[in-house]
Amino acid sequence: MPDGRDGIRRMGWISLPYSCVGLVRKTGVGDSVTIWSWLILMPWSSDTKPWIDGSEVLSASTLTEAEERQSVVDKMRTILDERYGEIVGNHAVDDLIKRLQEDS
């Protein structure tokens, strides 16, 4: 049964850690800068807003568009790791200990 992931990918959404998806768009180019906008959707979030958004202003460089895009995606992953990495890691350890105790 299809789960919609192919449709999401065709729209440009990418998979990110913690069951999140993200969208990255080049939104502007100036004489010496490129502006990238990004959005992360967190379907499981209990916060009032289930997304994180932002923009990156990159100075003119010799990077290709793909390299700039990857730089923004890396930043998105870092934001998620900093915000949720420890919590998710702690839950994983707690779940493992619970399963081990149930098995004994």
mmCIF file of N, CA, C and O in Angstrom, residues 23-30 32-40 52-60 63 65 67-79 82:
data_model
loop_
_atom_site.group_PDB
_atom_site.id
_atom_site.type_symbol
_atom_site.label_atom_id
_atom_site.label_comp_id
_atom_site.label_asym_id
_atom_site.label_seq_id
_atom_site.Cartn_x
_atom_site.Cartn_y
_atom_site.Cartn_z
ATOM 1 N N LEU A 23 12.391 20.883 3.283
ATOM 2 C CA LEU A 23 12.327 21.479 1.961
ATOM 3 C C LEU A 23 13.347 22.599 1.916
ATOM 4 O O LEU A 23 13.423 23.408 2.845
ATOM 5 N N VAL A 24 14.148 22.637 0.856
ATOM 6 C CA VAL A 24 15.188 23.651 0.700
ATOM 7 C C VAL A 24 14.997 24.303 -0.663
ATOM 8 O O VAL A 24 14.871 23.606 -1.669
ATOM 9 N N ARG A 25 14.958 25.623 -0.674
ATOM 10 C CA ARG A 25 14.774 26.354 -1.925
ATOM 11 C C ARG A 25 15.754 27.518 -2.010
ATOM 12 O O ARG A 25 15.954 28.243 -1.042
ATOM 13 N N LYS A 26 16.323 27.706 -3.175
ATOM 14 C CA LYS A 26 17.142 28.881 -3.448
ATOM 15 C C LYS A 26 16.158 30.007 -3.745
ATOM 16 O O LYS A 26 15.397 29.939 -4.707
ATOM 17 N N THR A 27 16.148 31.028 -2.897
ATOM 18 C CA THR A 27 15.116 32.051 -3.024
ATOM 19 C C THR A 27 15.626 33.388 -3.524
ATOM 20 O O THR A 27 14.826 34.272 -3.816
ATOM 21 N N GLY A 28 16.917 33.551 -3.621
ATOM 22 C CA GLY A 28 17.421 34.826 -4.112
ATOM 23 C C GLY A 28 18.903 34.790 -4.390
ATOM 24 O O GLY A 28 19.648 34.047 -3.765
ATOM 25 N N VAL A 29 19.290 35.578 -5.355
ATOM 26 C CA VAL A 29 20.702 35.700 -5.696
ATOM 27 C C VAL A 29 21.000 37.179 -5.871
ATOM 28 O O VAL A 29 20.333 37.872 -6.638
ATOM 29 N N GLY A 30 21.983 37.663 -5.139
ATOM 30 C CA GLY A 30 22.415 39.055 -5.268
ATOM 31 C C GLY A 30 23.779 39.110 -5.914
ATOM 32 O O GLY A 30 24.284 38.106 -6.435
ATOM 33 N N SER A 32 26.633 39.482 -4.441
ATOM 34 C CA SER A 32 27.671 38.763 -3.706
ATOM 35 C C SER A 32 27.110 37.718 -2.742
ATOM 36 O O SER A 32 27.858 37.175 -1.940
ATOM 37 N N VAL A 33 25.800 37.457 -2.783
ATOM 38 C CA VAL A 33 25.203 36.485 -1.872
ATOM 39 C C VAL A 33 24.140 35.646 -2.575
ATOM 40 O O VAL A 33 23.583 36.044 -3.585
ATOM 41 N N THR A 34 23.900 34.475 -1.987
ATOM 42 C CA THR A 34 22.798 33.612 -2.396
ATOM 43 C C THR A 34 21.961 33.362 -1.149
ATOM 44 O O THR A 34 22.498 33.102 -0.077
ATOM 45 N N ILE A 35 20.643 33.432 -1.301
ATOM 46 C CA ILE A 35 19.749 33.227 -0.161
ATOM 47 C C ILE A 35 18.999 31.915 -0.349
ATOM 48 O O ILE A 35 18.410 31.674 -1.402
ATOM 49 N N TRP A 36 19.060 31.072 0.667
ATOM 50 C CA TRP A 36 18.363 29.787 0.681
ATOM 51 C C TRP A 36 17.341 29.811 1.801
ATOM 52 O O TRP A 36 17.644 30.208 2.922
ATOM 53 N N SER A 37 16.129 29.383 1.518
ATOM 54 C CA SER A 37 15.092 29.245 2.538
ATOM 55 C C SER A 37 14.881 27.765 2.799
ATOM 56 O O SER A 37 14.989 26.950 1.889
ATOM 57 N N TRP A 38 14.562 27.422 4.045
ATOM 58 C CA TRP A 38 14.360 26.019 4.385
ATOM 59 C C TRP A 38 13.237 25.867 5.399
ATOM 60 O O TRP A 38 12.901 26.797 6.130
ATOM 61 N N LEU A 39 12.659 24.665 5.403
ATOM 62 C CA LEU A 39 11.545 24.344 6.283
ATOM 63 C C LEU A 39 11.681 22.889 6.706
ATOM 64 O O LEU A 39 11.947 22.019 5.881
ATOM 65 N N ILE A 40 11.510 22.623 7.993
ATOM 66 C CA ILE A 40 11.507 21.259 8.524
ATOM 67 C C ILE A 40 10.133 21.015 9.137
ATOM 68 O O ILE A 40 9.671 21.808 9.965
ATOM 69 N N ILE A 52 10.143 23.984 11.864
ATOM 70 C CA ILE A 52 11.260 24.900 12.100
ATOM 71 C C ILE A 52 11.575 25.473 10.729
ATOM 72 O O ILE A 52 11.682 24.724 9.751
ATOM 73 N N ASP A 53 11.718 26.767 10.629
ATOM 74 C CA ASP A 53 12.040 27.356 9.335
ATOM 75 C C ASP A 53 13.150 28.376 9.502
ATOM 76 O O ASP A 53 13.459 28.803 10.605
ATOM 77 N N GLY A 54 13.731 28.735 8.396
ATOM 78 C CA GLY A 54 14.797 29.712 8.437
ATOM 79 C C GLY A 54 15.325 30.006 7.060
ATOM 80 O O GLY A 54 14.792 29.542 6.048
ATOM 81 N N SER A 55 16.367 30.782 7.035
ATOM 82 C CA SER A 55 17.026 31.083 5.773
ATOM 83 C C SER A 55 18.521 31.212 6.018
ATOM 84 O O SER A 55 18.958 31.475 7.136
ATOM 85 N N GLU A 56 19.252 30.986 4.981
ATOM 86 C CA GLU A 56 20.714 31.082 5.030
ATOM 87 C C GLU A 56 21.165 32.056 3.949
ATOM 88 O O GLU A 56 20.732 31.951 2.792
ATOM 89 N N VAL A 57 22.014 32.967 4.311
ATOM 90 C CA VAL A 57 22.608 33.880 3.346
ATOM 91 C C VAL A 57 24.054 33.440 3.182
ATOM 92 O O VAL A 57 24.842 33.510 4.121
ATOM 93 N N LEU A 58 24.358 32.939 1.991
ATOM 94 C CA LEU A 58 25.711 32.450 1.725
ATOM 95 C C LEU A 58 26.459 33.456 0.864
ATOM 96 O O LEU A 58 25.943 33.915 -0.160
ATOM 97 N N SER A 59 27.648 33.807 1.289
ATOM 98 C CA SER A 59 28.482 34.721 0.518
ATOM 99 C C SER A 59 28.921 34.056 -0.770
ATOM 100 O O SER A 59 29.007 32.825 -0.859
ATOM 101 N N ALA A 60 29.200 34.888 -1.748
ATOM 102 C CA ALA A 60 29.668 34.363 -3.027
ATOM 103 C C ALA A 60 30.900 33.498 -2.803
ATOM 104 O O ALA A 60 31.783 33.835 -2.028
ATOM 105 N N LEU A 63 31.533 27.439 -4.562
ATOM 106 C CA LEU A 63 30.704 26.249 -4.409
ATOM 107 C C LEU A 63 29.654 26.181 -5.516
ATOM 108 O O LEU A 63 29.120 27.205 -5.950
ATOM 109 N N GLU A 65 25.845 25.010 -6.908
ATOM 110 C CA GLU A 65 24.521 25.105 -6.302
ATOM 111 C C GLU A 65 24.224 23.859 -5.463
ATOM 112 O O GLU A 65 23.661 23.959 -4.368
ATOM 113 N N GLU A 67 26.394 21.976 -3.905
ATOM 114 C CA GLU A 67 27.201 22.046 -2.682
ATOM 115 C C GLU A 67 26.604 23.035 -1.681
ATOM 116 O O GLU A 67 26.590 22.780 -0.474
ATOM 117 N N GLU A 68 26.093 24.164 -2.184
ATOM 118 C CA GLU A 68 25.441 25.123 -1.300
ATOM 119 C C GLU A 68 24.197 24.495 -0.668
ATOM 120 O O GLU A 68 23.962 24.622 0.527
ATOM 121 N N ARG A 69 23.415 23.817 -1.499
ATOM 122 C CA ARG A 69 22.201 23.157 -1.016
ATOM 123 C C ARG A 69 22.549 22.139 0.069
ATOM 124 O O ARG A 69 21.900 22.073 1.114
ATOM 125 N N GLN A 70 23.592 21.336 -0.170
ATOM 126 C CA GLN A 70 24.005 20.338 0.814
ATOM 127 C C GLN A 70 24.444 20.995 2.109
ATOM 128 O O GLN A 70 24.176 20.479 3.196
ATOM 129 N N SER A 71 25.075 22.137 2.021
ATOM 130 C CA SER A 71 25.491 22.879 3.206
ATOM 131 C C SER A 71 24.273 23.276 4.044
ATOM 132 O O SER A 71 24.279 23.176 5.281
ATOM 133 N N VAL A 72 23.204 23.707 3.388
ATOM 134 C CA VAL A 72 21.980 24.087 4.094
ATOM 135 C C VAL A 72 21.328 22.844 4.712
ATOM 136 O O VAL A 72 20.875 22.873 5.861
ATOM 137 N N VAL A 73 21.277 21.739 3.974
ATOM 138 C CA VAL A 73 20.708 20.492 4.502
ATOM 139 C C VAL A 73 21.501 20.028 5.721
ATOM 140 O O VAL A 73 20.925 19.601 6.726
ATOM 141 N N ASP A 74 22.826 20.127 5.662
ATOM 142 C CA ASP A 74 23.661 19.754 6.811
ATOM 143 C C ASP A 74 23.313 20.605 8.035
ATOM 144 O O ASP A 74 23.265 20.100 9.158
ATOM 145 N N LYS A 75 23.069 21.898 7.811
ATOM 146 C CA LYS A 75 22.693 22.767 8.928
ATOM 147 C C LYS A 75 21.349 22.327 9.507
ATOM 148 O O LYS A 75 21.162 22.302 10.727
ATOM 149 N N MET A 76 20.403 21.958 8.651
ATOM 150 C CA MET A 76 19.093 21.500 9.113
ATOM 151 C C MET A 76 19.247 20.257 9.984
ATOM 152 O O MET A 76 18.619 20.142 11.046
ATOM 153 N N ARG A 77 20.090 19.318 9.546
ATOM 154 C CA ARG A 77 20.330 18.102 10.319
ATOM 155 C C ARG A 77 20.959 18.428 11.675
ATOM 156 O O ARG A 77 20.612 17.838 12.695
ATOM 157 N N THR A 78 21.891 19.375 11.677
ATOM 158 C CA THR A 78 22.544 19.787 12.925
ATOM 159 C C THR A 78 21.533 20.393 13.891
ATOM 160 O O THR A 78 21.550 20.102 15.094
ATOM 161 N N ILE A 79 20.626 21.206 13.366
ATOM 162 C CA ILE A 79 19.591 21.807 14.214
ATOM 163 C C ILE A 79 18.740 20.716 14.857
ATOM 164 O O ILE A 79 18.456 20.763 16.057
ATOM 165 N N GLU A 82 20.802 18.880 17.537
ATOM 166 C CA GLU A 82 20.973 19.676 18.748
ATOM 167 C C GLU A 82 19.676 19.759 19.541
ATOM 168 O O GLU A 82 19.681 19.747 20.761
#
